[in-house]
Amino acid sequence: MACSCAVAKPLDLRSWLQDQCDDFRFEVGGVFQRESDIASWPLEAASPLELEQRLALGGHLLPLPSEPAALANILEVSVVSFLALRVLEIPGAKVHRGTERGYPDIEVEGHIFGGGFHAVDVKAARRAATGRRTQSRITLYTGNTYFKWPTLAGLRSGTGAFRTPEQFYDYWRKYPFRTSAQVQRQLQRLLTSAQDELAQLRASQDPPG
C-alpha cells in the first residue's frame, strides 16, 4: 500500500525572515525598575496600556534611553526574541540563541529550512531622511559599505557581490584586516593546534586497515 503522506516543501529562510519582519512591531515601553517607594500593592490592570500607565505612575517604568547605540541594542534584542519565538512555532524547527558578544544572534536548524544550520545576525542603524541611506554606521564590517550605499532592490532580494559561497570565503580570507603580526601568529597557532587535535581524533576513530 502506497503512503500518501505529504512532505512539507522546504522554506527559503531568507524569504521567511522577510515575511516575519513585516509583522514585527516595536513594543518595548520602557525599562523596568524593581524598587519603588511610590507604588502600592497589589497592582491590577485590565490591559497592557493600563499596566504600562500604572507602572510608570508607580515609579517602576523608566523611559527608554535616547542614545542611538543603546536604542539599537534594545531594538536588536527585541527583533531576535521575536524571530526566535516565530521559529519555535514551526514543527521540527529549532533555534539556538547566541551570546551578547558572539556570532550569530540566533542559529536556525530543521528540515523545513533545508537542513543544516543557518546563522542569523540582526543589525540596526538609523535611516536617513531620504529613506535610501543609513544615517549611522551598522556594527558589521561589510555592512559599513554594503548597507551604507545599497541599491534598495538588491538589498531586499539579498543580491550580493559574490556569485558563489567560495568567492565570498576566498575574498574575505585574503582581506587585509588590521590585526597585528602578533595576533595573527597567535591565531595561526590556535588554528594549527585545533587542526592537529581534529586529525588525532579522526585517526583514533578510524578502524585499523
PDB file of C-alpha atoms in Angstrom:
ATOM      1  CA  MET A   1       0.000   0.000   0.000  1.00  0.00           C
ATOM      2  CA  ALA A   2       1.490   3.304  -1.057  1.00  0.00           C
ATOM      3  CA  CYS A   3       1.885   6.024   1.539  1.00  0.00           C
ATOM      4  CA  SER A   4       0.090   9.262   0.740  1.00  0.00           C
ATOM      5  CA  CYS A   5       1.876  11.267   3.427  1.00  0.00           C
ATOM      6  CA  ALA A   6       2.664  14.771   2.172  1.00  0.00           C
ATOM      7  CA  VAL A   7       6.135  16.148   2.797  1.00  0.00           C
ATOM      8  CA  ALA A   8       6.248  19.856   3.544  1.00  0.00           C
ATOM      9  CA  LYS A   9       8.169  21.858   0.971  1.00  0.00           C
ATOM     10  CA  PRO A  10      11.320  23.387   2.492  1.00  0.00           C
ATOM     11  CA  LEU A  11      11.091  27.091   3.242  1.00  0.00           C
ATOM     12  CA  ASP A  12      13.615  29.603   1.983  1.00  0.00           C
ATOM     13  CA  LEU A  13      14.906  31.056   5.248  1.00  0.00           C
ATOM     14  CA  ARG A  14      15.711  34.478   3.807  1.00  0.00           C
ATOM     15  CA  SER A  15      12.211  34.912   2.361  1.00  0.00           C
ATOM     16  CA  TRP A  16      10.660  33.561   5.543  1.00  0.00           C
ATOM     17  CA  LEU A  17      12.600  36.073   7.667  1.00  0.00           C
ATOM     18  CA  GLN A  18      11.448  38.931   5.439  1.00  0.00           C
ATOM     19  CA  ASP A  19       7.828  37.835   5.858  1.00  0.00           C
ATOM     20  CA  GLN A  20       8.184  37.636   9.631  1.00  0.00           C
ATOM     21  CA  CYS A  21       9.818  41.065   9.868  1.00  0.00           C
ATOM     22  CA  ASP A  22       6.783  42.538   8.094  1.00  0.00           C
ATOM     23  CA  ASP A  23       4.790  41.565  11.208  1.00  0.00           C
ATOM     24  CA  PHE A  24       7.287  42.938  13.720  1.00  0.00           C
ATOM     25  CA  ARG A  25       6.213  45.870  15.867  1.00  0.00           C
ATOM     26  CA  PHE A  26       8.484  47.551  18.389  1.00  0.00           C
ATOM     27  CA  GLU A  27       6.506  47.253  21.625  1.00  0.00           C
ATOM     28  CA  VAL A  28       9.149  47.986  24.271  1.00  0.00           C
ATOM     29  CA  GLY A  29       7.611  50.630  26.541  1.00  0.00           C
ATOM     30  CA  GLY A  30      10.455  51.378  28.916  1.00  0.00           C
ATOM     31  CA  VAL A  31      12.981  49.986  31.378  1.00  0.00           C
ATOM     32  CA  PHE A  32      11.560  48.115  34.362  1.00  0.00           C
ATOM     33  CA  GLN A  33      12.687  49.346  37.794  1.00  0.00           C
ATOM     34  CA  ARG A  34      12.115  46.774  40.576  1.00  0.00           C
ATOM     35  CA  GLU A  35      12.240  49.019  43.620  1.00  0.00           C
ATOM     36  CA  SER A  36       9.889  51.952  44.121  1.00  0.00           C
ATOM     37  CA  ASP A  37       8.544  53.893  47.098  1.00  0.00           C
ATOM     38  CA  ILE A  38       5.534  55.109  45.146  1.00  0.00           C
ATOM     39  CA  ALA A  39       3.594  52.065  44.001  1.00  0.00           C
ATOM     40  CA  SER A  40       1.024  50.333  46.165  1.00  0.00           C
ATOM     41  CA  TRP A  41       0.331  46.603  46.053  1.00  0.00           C
ATOM     42  CA  PRO A  42      -1.363  44.568  44.717  1.00  0.00           C
ATOM     43  CA  LEU A  43      -1.174  46.180  41.291  1.00  0.00           C
ATOM     44  CA  GLU A  44      -4.026  45.311  38.917  1.00  0.00           C
ATOM     45  CA  ALA A  45      -4.515  46.255  35.275  1.00  0.00           C
ATOM     46  CA  ALA A  46      -7.129  45.381  32.664  1.00  0.00           C
ATOM     47  CA  SER A  47      -4.929  45.909  29.594  1.00  0.00           C
ATOM     48  CA  PRO A  48      -1.286  46.293  28.556  1.00  0.00           C
ATOM     49  CA  LEU A  49      -1.798  50.050  28.198  1.00  0.00           C
ATOM     50  CA  GLU A  50      -3.219  50.354  31.706  1.00  0.00           C
ATOM     51  CA  LEU A  51      -0.385  48.210  33.086  1.00  0.00           C
ATOM     52  CA  GLU A  52       2.180  50.500  31.415  1.00  0.00           C
ATOM     53  CA  GLN A  53       0.485  53.578  32.874  1.00  0.00           C
ATOM     54  CA  ARG A  54       0.332  52.110  36.374  1.00  0.00           C
ATOM     55  CA  LEU A  55       3.971  51.021  36.265  1.00  0.00           C
ATOM     56  CA  ALA A  56       5.021  54.488  35.114  1.00  0.00           C
ATOM     57  CA  LEU A  57       2.962  56.242  37.782  1.00  0.00           C
ATOM     58  CA  GLY A  58       4.317  53.865  40.400  1.00  0.00           C
ATOM     59  CA  GLY A  59       7.925  54.605  39.510  1.00  0.00           C
ATOM     60  CA  HIS A  60       8.578  51.136  38.080  1.00  0.00           C
ATOM     61  CA  LEU A  61       8.868  52.117  34.417  1.00  0.00           C
ATOM     62  CA  LEU A  62      11.758  54.309  33.356  1.00  0.00           C
ATOM     63  CA  PRO A  63      11.963  55.967  29.900  1.00  0.00           C
ATOM     64  CA  LEU A  64      13.934  54.243  27.166  1.00  0.00           C
ATOM     65  CA  PRO A  65      17.422  55.674  26.653  1.00  0.00           C
ATOM     66  CA  SER A  66      17.679  58.231  23.856  1.00  0.00           C
ATOM     67  CA  GLU A  67      21.296  57.403  22.972  1.00  0.00           C
ATOM     68  CA  PRO A  68      21.229  55.793  19.468  1.00  0.00           C
ATOM     69  CA  ALA A  69      23.578  52.886  20.266  1.00  0.00           C
ATOM     70  CA  ALA A  70      21.560  51.917  23.344  1.00  0.00           C
ATOM     71  CA  LEU A  71      18.296  52.079  21.407  1.00  0.00           C
ATOM     72  CA  ALA A  72      19.817  49.984  18.621  1.00  0.00           C
ATOM     73  CA  ASN A  73      20.780  47.280  21.128  1.00  0.00           C
ATOM     74  CA  ILE A  74      17.272  47.232  22.575  1.00  0.00           C
ATOM     75  CA  LEU A  75      15.783  47.019  19.088  1.00  0.00           C
ATOM     76  CA  GLU A  76      18.108  44.179  18.096  1.00  0.00           C
ATOM     77  CA  VAL A  77      17.277  42.180  21.233  1.00  0.00           C
ATOM     78  CA  SER A  78      13.578  42.710  20.593  1.00  0.00           C
ATOM     79  CA  VAL A  79      13.849  41.527  16.978  1.00  0.00           C
ATOM     80  CA  VAL A  80      15.914  38.483  17.951  1.00  0.00           C
ATOM     81  CA  SER A  81      13.362  37.437  20.594  1.00  0.00           C
ATOM     82  CA  PHE A  82      10.518  37.939  18.116  1.00  0.00           C
ATOM     83  CA  LEU A  83      12.180  35.807  15.430  1.00  0.00           C
ATOM     84  CA  ALA A  84      13.184  33.080  17.889  1.00  0.00           C
ATOM     85  CA  LEU A  85       9.571  32.693  19.007  1.00  0.00           C
ATOM     86  CA  ARG A  86       8.382  32.568  15.397  1.00  0.00           C
ATOM     87  CA  VAL A  87      10.870  29.777  14.603  1.00  0.00           C
ATOM     88  CA  LEU A  88       9.590  27.728  17.544  1.00  0.00           C
ATOM     89  CA  GLU A  89       6.071  27.881  16.099  1.00  0.00           C
ATOM     90  CA  ILE A  90       7.219  25.728  13.142  1.00  0.00           C
ATOM     91  CA  PRO A  91       7.091  21.966  13.829  1.00  0.00           C
ATOM     92  CA  GLY A  92      10.549  20.435  13.737  1.00  0.00           C
ATOM     93  CA  ALA A  93      12.411  23.738  13.588  1.00  0.00           C
ATOM     94  CA  LYS A  94      14.946  24.610  16.278  1.00  0.00           C
ATOM     95  CA  VAL A  95      16.603  27.852  17.286  1.00  0.00           C
ATOM     96  CA  HIS A  96      19.664  28.499  19.438  1.00  0.00           C
ATOM     97  CA  ARG A  97      20.282  31.909  20.995  1.00  0.00           C
ATOM     98  CA  GLY A  98      23.772  33.359  20.752  1.00  0.00           C
ATOM     99  CA  THR A  99      25.674  35.385  23.316  1.00  0.00           C
ATOM    100  CA  GLU A 100      25.665  39.166  23.568  1.00  0.00           C
ATOM    101  CA  ARG A 101      29.165  39.497  22.095  1.00  0.00           C
ATOM    102  CA  GLY A 102      29.083  36.363  19.984  1.00  0.00           C
ATOM    103  CA  TYR A 103      28.045  35.474  16.471  1.00  0.00           C
ATOM    104  CA  PRO A 104      25.374  34.795  15.379  1.00  0.00           C
ATOM    105  CA  ASP A 105      22.389  36.194  17.306  1.00  0.00           C
ATOM    106  CA  ILE A 106      20.415  33.045  16.537  1.00  0.00           C
ATOM    107  CA  GLU A 107      21.152  29.774  14.762  1.00  0.00           C
ATOM    108  CA  VAL A 108      18.262  28.090  12.964  1.00  0.00           C
ATOM    109  CA  GLU A 109      18.058  24.433  12.004  1.00  0.00           C
ATOM    110  CA  GLY A 110      15.463  21.980  10.794  1.00  0.00           C
ATOM    111  CA  HIS A 111      14.466  20.065   7.650  1.00  0.00           C
ATOM    112  CA  ILE A 112      11.792  22.682   6.951  1.00  0.00           C
ATOM    113  CA  PHE A 113      14.635  25.105   6.171  1.00  0.00           C
ATOM    114  CA  GLY A 114      16.540  22.632   4.025  1.00  0.00           C
ATOM    115  CA  GLY A 115      18.551  21.032   6.820  1.00  0.00           C
ATOM    116  CA  GLY A 116      21.882  22.123   8.214  1.00  0.00           C
ATOM    117  CA  PHE A 117      22.487  25.220  10.309  1.00  0.00           C
ATOM    118  CA  HIS A 118      21.721  28.812   9.332  1.00  0.00           C
ATOM    119  CA  ALA A 119      23.258  31.815  11.079  1.00  0.00           C
ATOM    120  CA  VAL A 120      21.064  34.888  11.531  1.00  0.00           C
ATOM    121  CA  ASP A 121      22.587  38.121  12.821  1.00  0.00           C
ATOM    122  CA  VAL A 122      20.419  41.193  13.442  1.00  0.00           C
ATOM    123  CA  LYS A 123      21.839  44.668  12.843  1.00  0.00           C
ATOM    124  CA  ALA A 124      20.258  48.101  13.177  1.00  0.00           C
ATOM    125  CA  ALA A 125      21.071  51.621  12.013  1.00  0.00           C
ATOM    126  CA  ARG A 126      19.262  54.931  11.852  1.00  0.00           C
ATOM    127  CA  ARG A 127      17.737  55.577   8.438  1.00  0.00           C
ATOM    128  CA  ALA A 128      18.460  58.909   6.788  1.00  0.00           C
ATOM    129  CA  ALA A 129      15.634  61.299   5.918  1.00  0.00           C
ATOM    130  CA  THR A 130      15.724  60.237   2.282  1.00  0.00           C
ATOM    131  CA  GLY A 131      14.941  56.650   3.258  1.00  0.00           C
ATOM    132  CA  ARG A 132      17.584  55.369   0.839  1.00  0.00           C
ATOM    133  CA  ARG A 133      20.676  55.656   3.045  1.00  0.00           C
ATOM    134  CA  THR A 134      21.641  54.959   6.646  1.00  0.00           C
ATOM    135  CA  GLN A 135      22.499  57.896   8.874  1.00  0.00           C
ATOM    136  CA  SER A 136      24.603  55.846  11.292  1.00  0.00           C
ATOM    137  CA  ARG A 137      27.022  53.001  10.711  1.00  0.00           C
ATOM    138  CA  ILE A 138      25.933  49.389  11.127  1.00  0.00           C
ATOM    139  CA  THR A 139      28.072  47.376  13.538  1.00  0.00           C
ATOM    140  CA  LEU A 140      29.070  44.851  10.900  1.00  0.00           C
ATOM    141  CA  TYR A 141      32.235  45.184   8.851  1.00  0.00           C
ATOM    142  CA  THR A 142      30.773  44.609   5.402  1.00  0.00           C
ATOM    143  CA  GLY A 143      27.628  46.441   6.473  1.00  0.00           C
ATOM    144  CA  ASN A 144      29.528  49.706   6.624  1.00  0.00           C
ATOM    145  CA  THR A 145      29.850  49.561   2.839  1.00  0.00           C
ATOM    146  CA  TYR A 146      27.123  47.277   1.518  1.00  0.00           C
ATOM    147  CA  PHE A 147      24.408  48.733   3.741  1.00  0.00           C
ATOM    148  CA  LYS A 148      25.640  52.325   3.667  1.00  0.00           C
ATOM    149  CA  TRP A 149      25.436  52.608  -0.130  1.00  0.00           C
ATOM    150  CA  PRO A 150      22.876  49.958  -1.066  1.00  0.00           C
ATOM    151  CA  THR A 151      20.693  49.507  -4.115  1.00  0.00           C
ATOM    152  CA  LEU A 152      17.363  49.135  -2.270  1.00  0.00           C
ATOM    153  CA  ALA A 153      16.039  46.336  -4.551  1.00  0.00           C
ATOM    154  CA  GLY A 154      19.330  44.375  -4.300  1.00  0.00           C
ATOM    155  CA  LEU A 155      19.375  44.736  -0.520  1.00  0.00           C
ATOM    156  CA  ARG A 156      15.868  43.339  -0.142  1.00  0.00           C
ATOM    157  CA  SER A 157      16.457  40.451  -2.530  1.00  0.00           C
ATOM    158  CA  GLY A 158      19.750  39.529  -0.880  1.00  0.00           C
ATOM    159  CA  THR A 159      21.733  40.014  -4.056  1.00  0.00           C
ATOM    160  CA  GLY A 160      25.396  40.442  -3.208  1.00  0.00           C
ATOM    161  CA  ALA A 161      28.690  40.939  -4.992  1.00  0.00           C
ATOM    162  CA  PHE A 162      29.594  37.238  -4.881  1.00  0.00           C
ATOM    163  CA  ARG A 163      28.074  34.590  -7.118  1.00  0.00           C
ATOM    164  CA  THR A 164      29.130  31.594  -5.031  1.00  0.00           C
ATOM    165  CA  PRO A 165      29.978  30.906  -1.370  1.00  0.00           C
ATOM    166  CA  GLU A 166      33.504  30.001  -2.498  1.00  0.00           C
ATOM    167  CA  GLN A 167      34.042  33.507  -3.915  1.00  0.00           C
ATOM    168  CA  PHE A 168      32.817  35.024  -0.649  1.00  0.00           C
ATOM    169  CA  TYR A 169      35.151  32.968   1.533  1.00  0.00           C
ATOM    170  CA  ASP A 170      38.098  33.410  -0.814  1.00  0.00           C
ATOM    171  CA  TYR A 171      37.743  37.202  -0.758  1.00  0.00           C
ATOM    172  CA  TRP A 172      37.345  37.633   2.997  1.00  0.00           C
ATOM    173  CA  ARG A 173      40.036  35.118   3.905  1.00  0.00           C
ATOM    174  CA  LYS A 174      42.508  37.189   1.902  1.00  0.00           C
ATOM    175  CA  TYR A 175      41.234  40.579   3.079  1.00  0.00           C
ATOM    176  CA  PRO A 176      43.964  42.577   4.892  1.00  0.00           C
ATOM    177  CA  PHE A 177      42.204  43.210   8.204  1.00  0.00           C
ATOM    178  CA  ARG A 178      44.023  45.491  10.628  1.00  0.00           C
ATOM    179  CA  THR A 179      45.456  42.929  13.010  1.00  0.00           C
ATOM    180  CA  SER A 180      48.952  42.950  14.391  1.00  0.00           C
ATOM    181  CA  ALA A 181      51.516  40.334  13.415  1.00  0.00           C
ATOM    182  CA  GLN A 182      51.474  39.019  16.986  1.00  0.00           C
ATOM    183  CA  VAL A 183      47.714  38.462  16.924  1.00  0.00           C
ATOM    184  CA  GLN A 184      47.976  36.749  13.536  1.00  0.00           C
ATOM    185  CA  ARG A 185      50.665  34.397  14.878  1.00  0.00           C
ATOM    186  CA  GLN A 186      48.510  33.564  17.915  1.00  0.00           C
ATOM    187  CA  LEU A 187      45.511  32.835  15.704  1.00  0.00           C
ATOM    188  CA  GLN A 188      47.612  30.657  13.435  1.00  0.00           C
ATOM    189  CA  ARG A 189      48.935  28.663  16.418  1.00  0.00           C
ATOM    190  CA  LEU A 190      45.397  28.139  17.719  1.00  0.00           C
ATOM    191  CA  LEU A 191      44.178  27.053  14.286  1.00  0.00           C
ATOM    192  CA  THR A 192      47.085  24.643  13.828  1.00  0.00           C
ATOM    193  CA  SER A 193      46.517  23.169  17.285  1.00  0.00           C
ATOM    194  CA  ALA A 194      42.808  22.686  16.594  1.00  0.00           C
ATOM    195  CA  GLN A 195      43.535  21.018  13.258  1.00  0.00           C
ATOM    196  CA  ASP A 196      46.076  18.665  14.889  1.00  0.00           C
ATOM    197  CA  GLU A 197      43.581  17.670  17.598  1.00  0.00           C
ATOM    198  CA  LEU A 198      40.910  17.023  14.959  1.00  0.00           C
ATOM    199  CA  ALA A 199      43.293  14.866  12.927  1.00  0.00           C
ATOM    200  CA  GLN A 200      44.227  12.839  16.041  1.00  0.00           C
ATOM    201  CA  LEU A 201      40.565  12.356  16.904  1.00  0.00           C
ATOM    202  CA  ARG A 202      39.718  11.145  13.419  1.00  0.00           C
ATOM    203  CA  ALA A 203      42.703   8.790  13.425  1.00  0.00           C
ATOM    204  CA  SER A 204      41.600   7.263  16.735  1.00  0.00           C
ATOM    205  CA  GLN A 205      38.092   6.631  15.372  1.00  0.00           C
ATOM    206  CA  ASP A 206      39.138   5.111  12.040  1.00  0.00           C
ATOM    207  CA  PRO A 207      39.210   1.301  12.079  1.00  0.00           C
ATOM    208  CA  PRO A 208      42.658  -0.221  11.508  1.00  0.00           C
ATOM    209  CA  GLY A 209      43.373  -1.124   7.867  1.00  0.00           C
TER     210      GLY A 209
END
